[in-house]
Each structure stands twice: as structure tokens, then as C-alpha cells.
């Protein structure tokens, strides 16, 4: 600020203090960063290193584990649990698409049509965050139980015939089938889709809609050519916030599914906490991380919003 | 038919909202149930017993208070560390800025289970006893990125000329920060803190891996899913929902009032 009108230095201070002050100023960002970054390095990066070393160990719980650079574990774990990997990606992918299809109308409604109800609707989207998601997932057990009203209606309108034919339900049963797990995943991560969608929709200048209408665009064309492209940042971050956690989830598969719907998260959890086969568990978790990071990178490149990161 | 077409978005949106709220309705209704077996999955008869005695189940309120404590400390830790990082990232140009940005982004771009498992690998290798401290460490770690994101968004939209004006009026750096910078950044910091609290209080996956024998509230709910869920869990779920709605509405009301009080 003083650069433009530097007063003539009458009592020129000694050179070193000035230098030290500017050095201190240059160090400010580093002091601000230090505690948080150290925390992340010690409790986020370092654990990855430890897990990497665990994944190339062999041994047993009784004799102890030693690093033997046994990379075979990766291949064995991958081939043995390939069905669970594929199932996780299929479930998470389906849940993400469903979240987008279900979340978009609600986000659109809140952004453009809610008027004075906007705040209340937003609260109703956010509030479930504060009720334990485990309690809400358990509630799905009641909703989808055999003979419950919801299942009864789905059965009556023939929905369950279609899903049974597709192999995602069994007869008039919904609980303990893939449909139940995908329903739970969709439900659990829906707010993570709605909020980014809402944020990017809300930023759109509604005069653009009017302009498009004045130029004889039908509502469908306005949506396809104006609204949807402008909401792309929300679509991208929403799908990421849904797909990434869903791919590693094991709660829905455990509470709403059966042994036939186990996802890779269930395998990692039981390997780490029940079977105590740490090397296999570590290898599985690294394979999952690699798959997700590759898919996310490719997706962000394709969607063309790299400034998101 | 035309009416249906014109209101398609409203109908679909309200349908989604119903899907979102349905479990909360079920949780509330079943908090008034008097179940006959161990499991509270089928409606039997109306009863207020659980509401009269929400702590009537062994360990339930203990786990609840533990979760609240952990969430409180994790929020304080993550908010302080995260706010400092956010200010450094927005306000200063320095080397390794890109690296810091990606380090902050990574925890959010990774399935939770990967972080949970790797932390467990660290604690096992180091021979650290799992419990309160390992849970707290983990919670501060994963809340940090969300605080940085929330505060960064707010600080980015701040006009730096306000601070320059304060300095021109002879405010010292500390005074400028406390009287000008902090109040403007406060909504972002509050949003980050609120998010941290909710994330920490509700976290199950990372806690499941790093809690040892310590039982937080989500751990208690998880365990009860196998043993039989007491009705009290529904009572607490309902109470949390109501409190959350009231807190958020009160916050918005206060925000609106302040906005109206401020002349443009």
C-alpha cells in the first residue's frame, strides 16, 4: 500500500530488522498451514505408507507379520474377490444414476419453484444428516420387510414381477435382495447429490430461461440446452460425492442385504476386524482406492471440469 | 393431463422428498411402539414408555455422551486447523500451494473405508491402544478437509479492500483480524464447524475400524442391530431430527433478521 507514496526515510531503521520483518511475513502462510498439514501427513499419508507395507507382508497373527515383498497377495485378493469388486461398482453406479434421476427434480424444485418454501425444503434435505444414518438405514428394514405396506403396493402394481425377472428381487421379497441394498445406498447418499445440484442450479440467472423462451425454445429445449449444461459442475461433484462413498460402503449391504449381496467394503471390514488377515485386507483396500481414483480421474477429464479440484 | 405435465417437476421433487423423509417418519412412529420381541421392526401397540425413560437401556446414554464429546473436540480441532489452512490458501501465494490443495482434496476423494483401514494399519504397527484418542485423531483428520472447503468458499468471496480500509484507519493486524476478517468469515467457519460436528457424530465406518472396545453412539446402534434394537434408539433418533430442524430454522431466522437489520 505504501509502495506508491513511500515517504523519504528520515530515521532509516537498520537494515537487518526490516529484512527479518519481511521474512516473518513470508513465513505466515507456512505457520498457518503447519499444524493442519502435519496432522494430515501423520494421520492420512503416513497410514497409507503403513498400509502399503502391510499389504506386502506375510505371516500369521500368532507368529507376527513380516515384510516379504509378497506382491502375489494383490493378484490373489483381486481374483478371489472379483465378484465383490464388480458388485460394488455396479451397486454404486446404479445408486449414483438413481440419485441423479431422483435428486435433480428436487434440486430444481428448490432452486426455481419453491418460493417461500425454499428454506423449509432445504432444511428437510439437510436435517436427516443429523439423525444417525444407521438408525435411518435400520428403518428401511421396517419399510422393506416382508408384507409391509410398501412391499405390498409394489407387489400389487407388478413392480416386483419386473424386478424378479431382472433378478434383483426374489418373488415378493425385497429385504435381503440387491434392490434393497441399492435402495439403501441411493437413500443414504441422495443429500450429497441434491446439495451440489442445488448450489449450481441456484446460481443460474433465470433471465437466461426467459431469453431462451423468447427465442421460441420449448421448455424441454430450454432444459436441454441451457439449464442442464449450466448445472454440470453440480452434476459432476454430486456424482463424485455419491459414487465414491457408495463404492466403499458396507453398512447397507450388511443391514439390508444377504451373503449374496456382499460388497467389497464388507470383505475388507471382515478381513480386518474378524478374520484378521491384514495383508489381504490392505491389498484389497489399495485395489479399491486405485480403481476409484482411476475412475474419478477419467470421469473428471471427460466431464471437462478440472477446475473443480 | 396438461396439469400433470406442467407440474411434473413439482410432483417428482416432492416424491423424492417423501423418499428422503419416509425413514424419519418410520423412526418417529416406531418410537411410540411397544415391541413384543427383541426387534422393533413390526408395529405392536402404542406406548410412551421409551419416551419416559430414554436412558433405560444399559450403555445407550453413555455412548451418546461419548459421541457428543468426541464430536465437540473433533469440531474444535478440525475448525481451528482447517480455518488456518483455508486462510493460508486463499490469502497467500507460496510454494507448494498446489501440493497442499491436492493433499486437502484427497481425503474427500477416497472411499472412507480406505482411510479407516490405513489408520488401523498405522495404529496396529505402532502398537497404539485403540480407544477415545484414536477415534478423536481420525475424526479431526477427516473433518479437516470439509472445514477447509467451507471456509475457503467464504473467504474467496470476501472483499480484501475491507481489510485494507481497516488498516488505513489505523487498525493493527490483530484488531483488523478480530474486528473485520473474522466476523466476515464467520458464516463459513460456522458452516464448517456444523458439518464437522454432524460428520463426526454420525461417523460409523472410520470409528468401526479405530475404536477398539470403545462404544460410540453409532457403534451402539450397529451392535444393537444384531442383538435387538431397543425402542429408545428411535426416541433418540426422533429427538435428534427435531432438534436439528429447530436449530437450522433458528439459524436461518437469525440470519434473515440480521440481513433485514443491515441497511444495504
XYZ file of C-alpha atoms in Angstrom:
573
model
C 0.000 0.000 0.000
C 2.850 2.327 0.833
C 4.639 1.415 -2.373
C 3.104 4.314 -4.300
C 3.933 7.062 -1.837
C 6.948 5.957 0.150
C 7.894 8.842 2.410
C 11.581 9.760 2.461
C 13.132 7.754 5.212
C 14.231 10.264 7.787
C 15.231 7.941 10.584
C 16.201 4.982 8.453
C 15.919 1.822 10.537
C 18.828 -0.556 10.429
C 18.810 -2.979 7.528
C 18.524 -6.347 9.388
C 15.222 -5.718 11.274
C 13.455 -4.732 8.043
C 14.706 -7.875 6.389
C 13.634 -10.002 9.334
C 10.136 -8.497 9.358
C 9.579 -9.299 5.707
C 10.885 -12.808 6.256
C 8.469 -13.193 9.114
C 5.684 -12.025 6.842
C 6.656 -14.502 4.171
C 6.569 -17.277 6.748
C 2.993 -16.511 7.882
C 1.263 -18.888 5.411
C 3.591 -21.691 6.431
C 2.811 -21.188 10.124
C -0.901 -21.203 9.301
C -0.545 -24.401 7.312
C 1.838 -26.248 9.600
C -0.478 -27.783 12.242
C -3.160 -28.966 9.819
C -0.766 -30.245 7.214
C 1.303 -32.099 9.822
C -1.935 -33.688 11.060
C -2.798 -34.841 7.533
C 0.731 -36.075 6.843
C 0.884 -38.086 10.077
C -2.686 -39.406 10.124
C -3.517 -39.596 6.430
C -0.346 -40.006 4.340
C 1.741 -42.000 6.820
C -1.079 -44.531 7.383
C -1.155 -45.125 3.621
C 2.542 -45.950 3.777
C 1.932 -48.337 6.658
C -0.914 -49.948 4.798
C 1.281 -50.322 1.734
C 3.863 -52.104 3.848
C 1.166 -54.259 5.446
C -0.065 -55.329 2.021
C 3.320 -56.870 1.138
C 3.733 -58.689 4.433
C 3.236 -62.386 5.060
C 2.791 -64.295 8.258
C 0.029 -65.006 10.710
C -1.408 -63.351 13.776
C 0.352 -65.851 16.097
C 3.831 -65.620 14.551
C 3.541 -61.979 13.572
C 3.699 -60.380 10.128
C 6.911 -59.557 8.251
C 7.527 -57.536 5.106
C 8.471 -60.115 2.468
C 7.542 -58.086 -0.653
C 4.918 -60.683 -1.407
C 3.084 -58.901 -4.261
C 1.210 -62.083 -5.075
C -1.290 -61.071 -2.365
C -2.612 -58.358 -4.674
C -3.316 -60.749 -7.539
C -4.792 -63.412 -5.249
C -7.022 -60.917 -3.470
C -8.167 -59.362 -6.747
C -9.080 -62.633 -8.447
C -10.667 -64.150 -5.366
C -12.890 -61.154 -4.670
C -13.534 -60.037 -8.250
C -17.295 -60.683 -7.923
C -17.471 -58.398 -4.884
C -15.486 -55.702 -6.702
C -17.793 -55.846 -9.714
C -20.867 -55.907 -7.492
C -19.655 -52.840 -5.558
C -19.104 -50.892 -8.763
C -22.470 -51.999 -10.169
C -24.386 -51.115 -6.993
C -22.565 -47.801 -6.501
C -23.017 -46.912 -10.180
C -26.734 -47.741 -10.137
C -27.231 -45.818 -6.899
C -25.421 -42.803 -8.389
C -27.644 -42.799 -11.507
C -30.761 -43.175 -9.346
C -29.572 -40.339 -7.076
C -29.154 -38.109 -10.120
C -32.591 -39.012 -11.510
C -34.307 -38.561 -8.132
C -32.219 -35.642 -6.912
C -32.420 -33.425 -9.985
C -36.172 -32.691 -9.821
C -35.972 -31.901 -6.112
C -32.931 -29.644 -6.530
C -34.710 -27.946 -9.466
C -37.877 -27.554 -7.426
C -35.994 -25.945 -4.524
C -33.941 -23.667 -6.770
C -36.667 -22.354 -9.092
C -40.169 -23.215 -7.928
C -40.178 -23.327 -4.134
C -40.581 -19.606 -3.480
C -41.014 -19.021 0.222
C -40.920 -22.761 0.924
C -37.303 -22.885 -0.208
C -35.745 -22.701 3.259
C -38.067 -25.322 4.695
C -37.361 -27.748 1.836
C -33.613 -27.220 2.249
C -33.890 -27.928 5.963
C -35.784 -31.137 5.212
C -32.969 -32.224 2.875
C -30.218 -31.400 5.397
C -31.943 -32.480 8.616
C -31.565 -36.250 8.034
C -27.788 -35.643 8.238
C -28.291 -35.013 11.931
C -30.286 -38.155 12.639
C -27.899 -41.070 12.789
C -27.771 -42.647 9.315
C -27.597 -46.095 10.942
C -30.969 -45.538 12.624
C -32.463 -44.417 9.317
C -30.970 -47.408 7.495
C -32.495 -49.698 10.115
C -35.830 -48.006 9.432
C -35.561 -49.291 5.847
C -35.635 -52.781 7.343
C -39.133 -51.989 8.595
C -40.211 -50.325 5.347
C -38.982 -53.176 3.141
C -39.897 -56.057 5.473
C -41.937 -58.933 4.047
C -45.603 -57.996 3.902
C -45.060 -54.311 4.733
C -47.435 -51.816 3.055
C -44.743 -50.508 0.686
C -43.794 -54.005 -0.475
C -47.486 -54.875 -0.759
C -48.111 -51.950 -3.115
C -45.004 -52.726 -5.189
C -46.206 -56.325 -5.489
C -49.732 -55.313 -6.488
C -48.691 -52.928 -9.257
C -46.471 -55.641 -10.745
C -43.203 -53.819 -9.978
C -41.808 -56.846 -8.158
C -42.595 -59.126 -11.121
C -40.338 -56.973 -13.289
C -37.560 -56.769 -10.706
C -37.751 -60.504 -10.028
C -37.441 -61.133 -13.749
C -34.375 -58.853 -13.712
C -33.029 -60.928 -10.832
C -32.793 -58.083 -8.306
C -35.631 -59.285 -6.074
C -36.947 -62.739 -5.191
C -40.668 -63.309 -5.547
C -42.474 -60.897 -3.256
C -39.367 -60.367 -1.112
C -37.411 -57.140 -1.176
C -35.328 -57.268 2.004
C -32.035 -59.177 1.598
C -32.029 -58.652 -2.180
C -29.884 -56.400 -4.391
C -32.839 -54.000 -4.780
C -32.892 -53.378 -1.024
C -29.145 -52.650 -0.935
C -29.321 -50.246 -3.905
C -32.381 -48.589 -2.359
C -30.454 -48.055 0.884
C -27.357 -46.747 -0.925
C -29.467 -44.367 -3.024
C -31.228 -43.111 0.085
C -28.052 -42.665 2.116
C -26.180 -40.602 -0.455
C -29.093 -38.670 -2.000
C -28.455 -35.465 0.023
C -24.843 -35.464 -1.249
C -26.298 -35.283 -4.778
C -29.060 -32.765 -4.081
C -26.961 -30.115 -2.338
C -24.295 -29.613 -5.059
C -27.031 -29.735 -7.721
C -28.996 -27.091 -5.846
C -25.916 -24.880 -5.433
C -25.157 -24.843 -9.142
C -28.808 -24.519 -10.215
C -29.336 -21.611 -7.847
C -26.503 -19.682 -9.497
C -28.198 -19.783 -12.901
C -29.611 -16.432 -13.978
C -33.308 -17.076 -14.630
C -33.273 -14.365 -17.312
C -31.446 -16.931 -19.458
C -34.580 -19.095 -19.299
C -36.731 -16.139 -20.322
C -34.364 -15.278 -23.147
C -34.470 -18.852 -24.418
C -38.258 -18.794 -24.191
C -38.384 -15.528 -26.134
C -36.348 -17.237 -28.835
C -39.120 -19.854 -29.171
C -37.361 -22.665 -27.306
C -39.774 -25.185 -25.786
C -39.373 -25.874 -22.057
C -37.676 -29.188 -22.919
C -35.200 -27.415 -25.197
C -34.501 -24.770 -22.556
C -33.690 -27.514 -20.102
C -31.536 -29.478 -22.554
C -29.627 -26.520 -23.983
C -29.470 -24.039 -21.098
C -30.282 -25.373 -17.651
C -28.615 -28.774 -17.756
C -25.291 -27.623 -19.275
C -25.073 -24.804 -16.733
C -25.679 -27.253 -13.887
C -22.818 -29.531 -14.966
C -20.490 -28.546 -12.076
C -23.196 -29.680 -9.674
C -23.778 -32.891 -11.627
C -20.061 -33.715 -11.568
C -19.470 -33.013 -7.887
C -22.781 -34.657 -6.941
C -21.986 -37.872 -8.797
C -18.497 -37.963 -7.245
C -19.821 -37.339 -3.731
C -22.283 -40.193 -4.281
C -20.215 -42.743 -6.158
C -17.018 -42.583 -4.086
C -18.528 -43.262 -0.660
C -21.069 -45.733 -2.086
C -18.325 -47.866 -3.656
C -16.673 -48.444 -0.271
C -19.836 -48.746 1.804
C -20.586 -51.913 3.724
C -23.350 -50.747 6.046
C -26.247 -51.033 3.564
C -25.105 -54.410 2.257
C -24.795 -55.668 5.829
C -28.084 -54.336 7.198
C -30.334 -54.647 4.138
C -28.645 -57.379 2.104
C -27.668 -61.006 2.395
C -24.493 -63.001 1.820
C -25.252 -62.799 -1.914
C -25.092 -59.007 -1.889
C -21.754 -58.579 -0.113
C -19.769 -55.626 -1.436
C -16.011 -55.156 -1.317
C -16.386 -52.998 1.802
C -17.887 -55.980 3.644
C -14.905 -58.114 2.616
C -12.341 -55.529 3.742
C -14.177 -54.998 7.015
C -14.357 -58.693 7.870
C -10.759 -59.343 6.766
C -9.511 -56.535 9.019
C -11.778 -56.941 12.020
C -12.847 -60.600 12.074
C -10.517 -62.843 10.062
C -7.504 -60.639 10.904
C -5.804 -61.352 7.571
C -4.182 -57.918 7.448
C -2.116 -58.298 4.237
C -5.123 -59.354 2.142
C -7.280 -56.622 3.691
C -4.634 -53.979 2.979
C -4.199 -55.174 -0.608
C -7.973 -55.140 -1.186
C -8.266 -51.630 0.170
C -5.460 -50.410 -2.113
C -7.056 -52.051 -5.142
C -10.349 -50.323 -4.302
C -8.560 -46.999 -3.909
C -6.769 -47.425 -7.244
C -9.988 -48.335 -9.083
C -11.859 -45.370 -7.608
C -9.051 -42.868 -8.237
C -8.653 -44.019 -11.858
C -12.400 -43.858 -12.497
C -12.678 -40.429 -10.874
C -9.735 -39.045 -12.862
C -11.109 -40.335 -16.164
C -14.565 -39.036 -15.301
C -13.348 -35.543 -14.385
C -11.302 -35.386 -17.628
C -14.344 -36.452 -19.645
C -16.702 -34.068 -17.893
C -14.202 -31.319 -18.572
C -14.423 -29.540 -15.239
C -10.904 -29.910 -13.958
C -11.111 -26.610 -12.112
C -13.355 -28.469 -9.702
C -10.375 -29.943 -7.891
C -53.142 -34.321 -18.286
C -51.737 -30.904 -19.129
C -51.800 -30.022 -15.471
C -49.788 -33.161 -14.786
C -47.234 -32.235 -17.410
C -46.844 -28.698 -16.206
C -46.317 -29.803 -12.619
C -44.153 -32.822 -13.365
C -41.076 -31.306 -11.686
C -43.019 -30.433 -8.549
C -44.529 -33.914 -8.319
C -41.211 -35.687 -8.938
C -39.429 -33.392 -6.482
C -41.989 -33.944 -3.753
C -41.785 -37.683 -4.461
C -38.042 -37.576 -3.810
C -38.635 -35.567 -0.660
C -41.081 -38.236 0.512
C -38.405 -40.881 -0.141
C -35.952 -38.820 1.928
C -38.320 -38.272 4.822
C -40.027 -41.691 4.914
C -37.410 -43.340 7.191
C -37.601 -40.414 9.614
C -41.378 -40.867 9.764
C -40.917 -44.576 10.452
C -38.310 -43.846 13.160
C -40.699 -41.396 14.813
C -43.728 -43.687 14.639
C -41.800 -46.663 15.985
C -40.507 -44.616 18.915
C -44.063 -44.984 20.269
C -44.116 -48.736 19.731
C -44.217 -51.388 22.414
C -42.496 -54.280 20.651
C -43.028 -57.846 21.808
C -39.691 -59.469 20.823
C -36.181 -58.140 20.812
C -36.613 -56.422 17.469
C -38.531 -53.206 16.928
C -39.357 -53.891 13.273
C -43.102 -54.608 13.441
C -45.840 -52.420 14.924
C -47.450 -53.820 18.088
C -49.128 -51.202 20.242
C -48.847 -47.555 21.246
C -46.726 -46.798 24.291
C -44.883 -43.843 25.788
C -42.525 -45.997 27.871
C -39.408 -45.305 25.820
C -40.025 -41.540 25.802
C -40.402 -41.530 29.598
C -37.126 -43.352 30.067
C -34.772 -42.714 27.124
C -31.714 -43.835 29.118
C -33.405 -47.026 30.285
C -31.096 -49.240 28.216
C -27.650 -50.060 29.543
C -24.796 -48.116 27.864
C -27.065 -46.188 25.496
C -26.744 -42.744 27.072
C -23.097 -43.398 27.917
C -22.363 -43.977 24.244
C -24.412 -40.907 23.338
C -22.459 -38.645 25.664
C -19.180 -40.122 24.419
C -20.182 -39.359 20.832
C -21.144 -35.813 21.753
C -17.781 -35.275 23.475
C -15.814 -36.675 20.554
C -17.845 -34.605 18.084
C -17.247 -31.462 20.151
C -13.479 -31.912 20.383
C -13.168 -33.065 16.776
C -15.123 -29.978 15.670
C -12.886 -27.641 17.657
C -9.727 -29.310 16.371
C -10.789 -29.517 12.744
C -12.216 -25.982 12.707
C -9.063 -24.373 14.107
C -6.674 -26.333 11.863
C -8.925 -26.077 8.812
C -9.619 -22.344 9.110
C -5.884 -21.624 9.317
C -5.261 -23.701 6.181
C -8.125 -22.029 4.316
C -6.775 -18.543 5.088
C -3.271 -19.536 4.037
C -4.572 -20.976 0.753
C -6.754 -18.006 -0.195
C -4.745 -15.093 1.131
C -1.144 -16.042 0.424
C 0.885 -17.088 -2.569
C 3.570 -19.561 -1.621
C 5.394 -22.537 -2.992
C 3.735 -25.972 -2.670
C 0.289 -24.379 -2.862
C -0.822 -26.917 -5.473
C 0.504 -29.794 -3.402
C -1.351 -28.542 -0.320
C -4.543 -28.196 -2.343
C -4.389 -31.789 -3.539
C -3.484 -33.055 -0.068
C -6.655 -31.387 1.232
C -8.735 -32.774 -1.633
C -7.536 -36.394 -1.359
C -9.371 -37.396 1.859
C -12.638 -36.359 0.224
C -11.874 -38.298 -2.987
C -11.283 -41.597 -1.246
C -13.751 -44.186 -0.002
C -13.941 -43.849 3.768
C -13.067 -47.484 4.264
C -9.623 -46.961 2.689
C -8.780 -44.240 5.223
C -10.287 -46.270 8.045
C -8.224 -49.330 7.163
C -4.989 -47.419 6.669
C -5.319 -45.672 10.032
C -5.869 -49.048 11.634
C -2.713 -50.294 9.885
C -0.793 -47.365 11.398
C -2.134 -47.891 14.918
C -1.564 -51.666 14.771
C 2.003 -51.258 13.536
C 2.796 -48.641 16.145
C 1.156 -50.700 18.886
C -1.167 -47.835 19.856
C -4.109 -48.731 22.090
C -7.388 -48.152 20.232
C -9.980 -46.020 22.019
C -11.046 -42.442 22.662
C -7.827 -40.874 21.357
C -7.587 -42.894 18.150
C -11.234 -42.057 17.363
C -10.611 -38.365 18.020
C -7.468 -38.333 15.858
C -9.334 -39.986 12.995
C -12.322 -37.641 13.254
C -10.190 -34.486 13.216
C -8.395 -35.917 10.169
C -11.471 -36.500 8.017
C -13.365 -33.384 9.143
C -10.404 -31.143 8.286
C -10.917 -31.154 4.515
C -14.588 -30.263 4.817
C -13.809 -27.272 7.056
C -11.152 -26.073 4.604
C -13.641 -26.351 1.722
C -16.374 -24.448 3.598
C -14.128 -21.652 4.908
C -12.268 -21.321 1.596
C -15.536 -20.721 -0.256
C -16.441 -17.923 2.141
C -13.022 -16.245 2.274
C -12.778 -16.345 -1.538
C -15.922 -14.223 -1.793
C -14.618 -11.677 0.748
C -13.577 -8.241 -0.456
C -9.931 -7.740 0.609
C -10.466 -3.966 0.341
C -12.449 -4.092 3.599
C -9.320 -5.177 5.423
C -7.242 -2.568 3.618
C -9.758 0.038 4.704
C -9.448 -1.127 8.305
C -5.664 -0.837 8.119
C -5.922 2.620 6.550
C -7.973 3.607 9.575
C -5.018 2.588 11.753
C -6.309 -0.795 12.931
C -3.466 -3.084 13.914
C -3.172 -6.542 12.302
C -4.751 -8.213 15.340
C -7.544 -5.665 15.515
C -8.203 -5.975 11.771
C -8.381 -9.727 12.051
C -10.680 -9.790 15.091
C -12.978 -6.910 14.129
C -13.134 -7.248 10.340
C -11.800 -10.508 8.921
C -13.197 -12.947 11.471
C -16.784 -11.577 11.519
C -16.968 -11.713 7.722
C -15.543 -15.247 7.592
C -17.766 -16.394 10.483
C -20.616 -17.918 8.417
C -18.111 -20.087 6.519
C -16.399 -21.140 9.740
C -19.785 -21.883 11.330
C -20.839 -23.971 8.336
C -17.563 -25.910 8.503
C -17.955 -26.457 12.237
C -21.565 -27.596 11.926
C -20.618 -30.008 9.139
C -17.723 -31.362 11.240
C -19.994 -31.922 14.191
C -22.560 -33.786 12.099
C -19.919 -35.854 10.288
C -18.102 -36.794 13.478
C -21.222 -37.528 15.482
C -22.616 -39.753 12.741
C -19.422 -41.440 11.598
C -19.548 -45.178 11.670
C -17.079 -46.632 9.161
C -13.888 -44.971 10.417
C -14.946 -45.381 14.054
C -15.750 -49.055 13.491
C -12.121 -49.651 12.491
C -10.401 -47.491 15.090
C -12.473 -47.670 18.264
C -11.258 -50.920 19.825
C -13.698 -51.658 22.638
C -14.928 -48.070 22.928
C -18.600 -47.754 22.019
C -19.786 -44.529 20.410
C -23.460 -43.979 19.647
C -23.286 -45.249 16.020
C -21.329 -48.257 17.299
C -24.082 -48.894 19.841
C -26.745 -48.738 17.118
C -24.703 -51.083 14.925
C -24.326 -53.580 17.747
C -27.993 -53.371 18.599
C -28.933 -54.210 15.004
C -27.665 -57.721 15.733
C -28.753 -58.025 19.361
C -32.149 -56.373 19.028
C -32.817 -52.657 18.777
C -34.354 -51.032 21.857
C -37.148 -48.517 21.200
C -35.022 -45.879 22.925
C -32.852 -45.701 19.797
C -35.889 -44.461 17.871
C -36.598 -41.930 20.616
C -33.086 -40.521 20.309
C -33.271 -40.552 16.502
C -36.539 -38.625 16.608
C -35.216 -36.132 19.158
C -32.087 -35.516 17.058
C -34.196 -34.867 13.958
C -36.450 -32.401 15.770
C -33.517 -30.602 17.418
C -31.668 -30.369 14.083
C -34.692 -28.895 12.304
C -35.210 -26.364 15.094
C -31.527 -25.373 15.216
C -31.326 -24.887 11.451
C -34.594 -22.940 11.318
C -33.479 -20.759 14.244
C -30.177 -20.109 12.490
C -31.938 -19.073 9.296
C -34.353 -16.892 11.209
C -31.451 -15.117 12.951
C -29.672 -14.723 9.607
C -32.760 -13.208 7.982
C -33.245 -10.801 10.861
C -29.660 -9.623 10.670
C -29.972 -9.193 6.914
C -33.077 -7.070 7.405
C -31.449 -5.009 10.173
C -28.489 -4.141 7.968
C -29.175 -1.213 5.652
C -27.987 -2.031 2.163
